[in-house]
Amino acid sequence: MSDGLMIEVANLTKRYAGHTAVSGISFSVERGEIVGLLGSNGAGKSTTMRILSCYMPATSGTVRVAGLDVFKEADEVRRRIGYMPENNPLHPEMRVREYLKFRARLKGLGWRRSRERVDVVLEQCGLTDVSRKIIGHLSKGYRQRVGLADALVHEPELIILDEPTIGLDPLQIRSVRQLIKEMSRNQTVLISTHILPEVEMTCNRVVILYEGKVLAADTPDNLRRLMGNGSLVVAEIAAPRIELQSCWEQHGEIDHFDISVTEGDYYRCALTPSNGTDLRPLIYSLVRERGWGLRELTLKQHSLEDIYVQLIRPRGEEEN
Ligand code: ATP
């Protein structure tokens, strides 16, 4: 095993009575990374996380966390992982501090160490002011923070968070994302989500799951680059339509174009390059040469959403 790897998953398969939820997946996560497991409902994200966190056995394959086998060395692996499951099962009748202390003791921390660590995570997760409140009386955002504090209390090397921002309002989402980023200074983080902007904002790398298989694993930037030869340029130009059309037709660098009417004398031209180059310098010099008016020249980068849709489409998913 390479020293830099926190997670190594090889040929992992999980079957539930007759249904294959995860089918021979392999991926790895380096220490210090924030990796997003991205996939729509039923893609196999929670199943993968439960296996990684020793909550569930696999049907076949190997999984190592910090070099340890999750199936043979489960107790040791659990000590190194902080896992926040989907629908985090907190004890709603307990008070925040009391609950976190109880969890810390359950995770094997001594009395004094539990007290120290609870104070640290209360502060880290912005819970100090509500530490005496009953969990069931807290808002969903605060309950989510209690779940994060629970995952962090025993100072795990790896934090696994299943859909950490689901059901939160935009402000709560922002603060939970900020917390996740702060955690990654000292720890490795694996989060699952079906929200693409979440991955773009939070993660250094993304593993895309679809129907129990890995479709792609890379940085969001590299995934966008993979789609590179589609980078579209939009230009709004004041010129006779017929001249625009013949100009775009004459240039081999332009694979295809679309001209539409906008307000004033301007036409909106959407231009796709034939070889992946950025068409903006060419468009700018053509516009200057011909003395046309120009009021917009923009490179439209692919979003992760485009990539996701493109990766999935050949496999026949219907659009909804
Ligand atoms: P979601 O975003 O909806 O939580 P997910 O990507 O986390 O989805 P999983 O929960 O891992 O997906 O489920 C993968 C597949 O396995 C789904 O088809 C699901 O119905 C099935 N599945 C999950 N848990 C069980 C179970 N305990 N018994 C039988 N089938 C299950």
XYZ file of C-alpha atoms and ligand atoms in Angstrom, residues 16-17 19-22 39-48 50 56 86 162-163 166 192-194 209, ligand 1:
57
model
C -28.807 -7.406 -1.491
C -31.256 -10.268 -1.994
C -30.112 -6.914 -6.371
C -26.560 -5.695 -7.025
C -26.177 -2.284 -5.367
C -22.422 -1.956 -5.949
C -24.469 9.876 -7.926
C -28.217 10.027 -8.230
C -30.601 8.128 -5.941
C -29.793 4.451 -5.772
C -26.313 4.818 -7.341
C -24.737 2.944 -4.426
C -23.219 5.815 -2.427
C -24.640 4.917 0.989
C -23.894 1.240 0.477
C -20.248 2.026 -0.318
C -21.550 1.773 5.062
C -22.025 -3.707 6.678
C -27.721 9.675 6.158
C -23.386 10.694 3.865
C -25.337 13.567 2.243
C -29.519 17.298 2.574
C -21.597 11.652 -0.704
C -23.961 13.886 -2.576
C -26.259 14.051 -5.546
C -21.191 6.453 -9.381
P -29.622 7.688 -2.195
O -28.995 8.942 -2.717
O -31.051 7.548 -2.602
O -29.376 7.463 -0.739
P -27.485 5.824 -2.805
O -26.625 6.195 -3.948
O -26.976 6.092 -1.437
O -28.926 6.474 -2.988
P -27.850 3.118 -1.899
O -28.657 3.530 -0.716
O -26.471 2.637 -1.673
O -27.804 4.284 -2.982
O -28.684 2.019 -2.680
C -28.215 1.357 -3.830
C -29.246 0.334 -4.261
O -29.329 -0.704 -3.296
C -30.643 0.889 -4.392
O -31.260 0.286 -5.501
C -31.337 0.490 -3.106
O -32.717 0.298 -3.296
C -30.645 -0.828 -2.786
N -30.573 -1.061 -1.338
C -29.997 -0.242 -0.429
N -30.085 -0.781 0.816
C -30.727 -1.958 0.684
C -31.116 -2.986 1.600
N -30.825 -2.911 2.888
N -31.770 -4.054 1.098
C -32.041 -4.161 -0.222
N -31.705 -3.238 -1.147
C -31.053 -2.156 -0.701
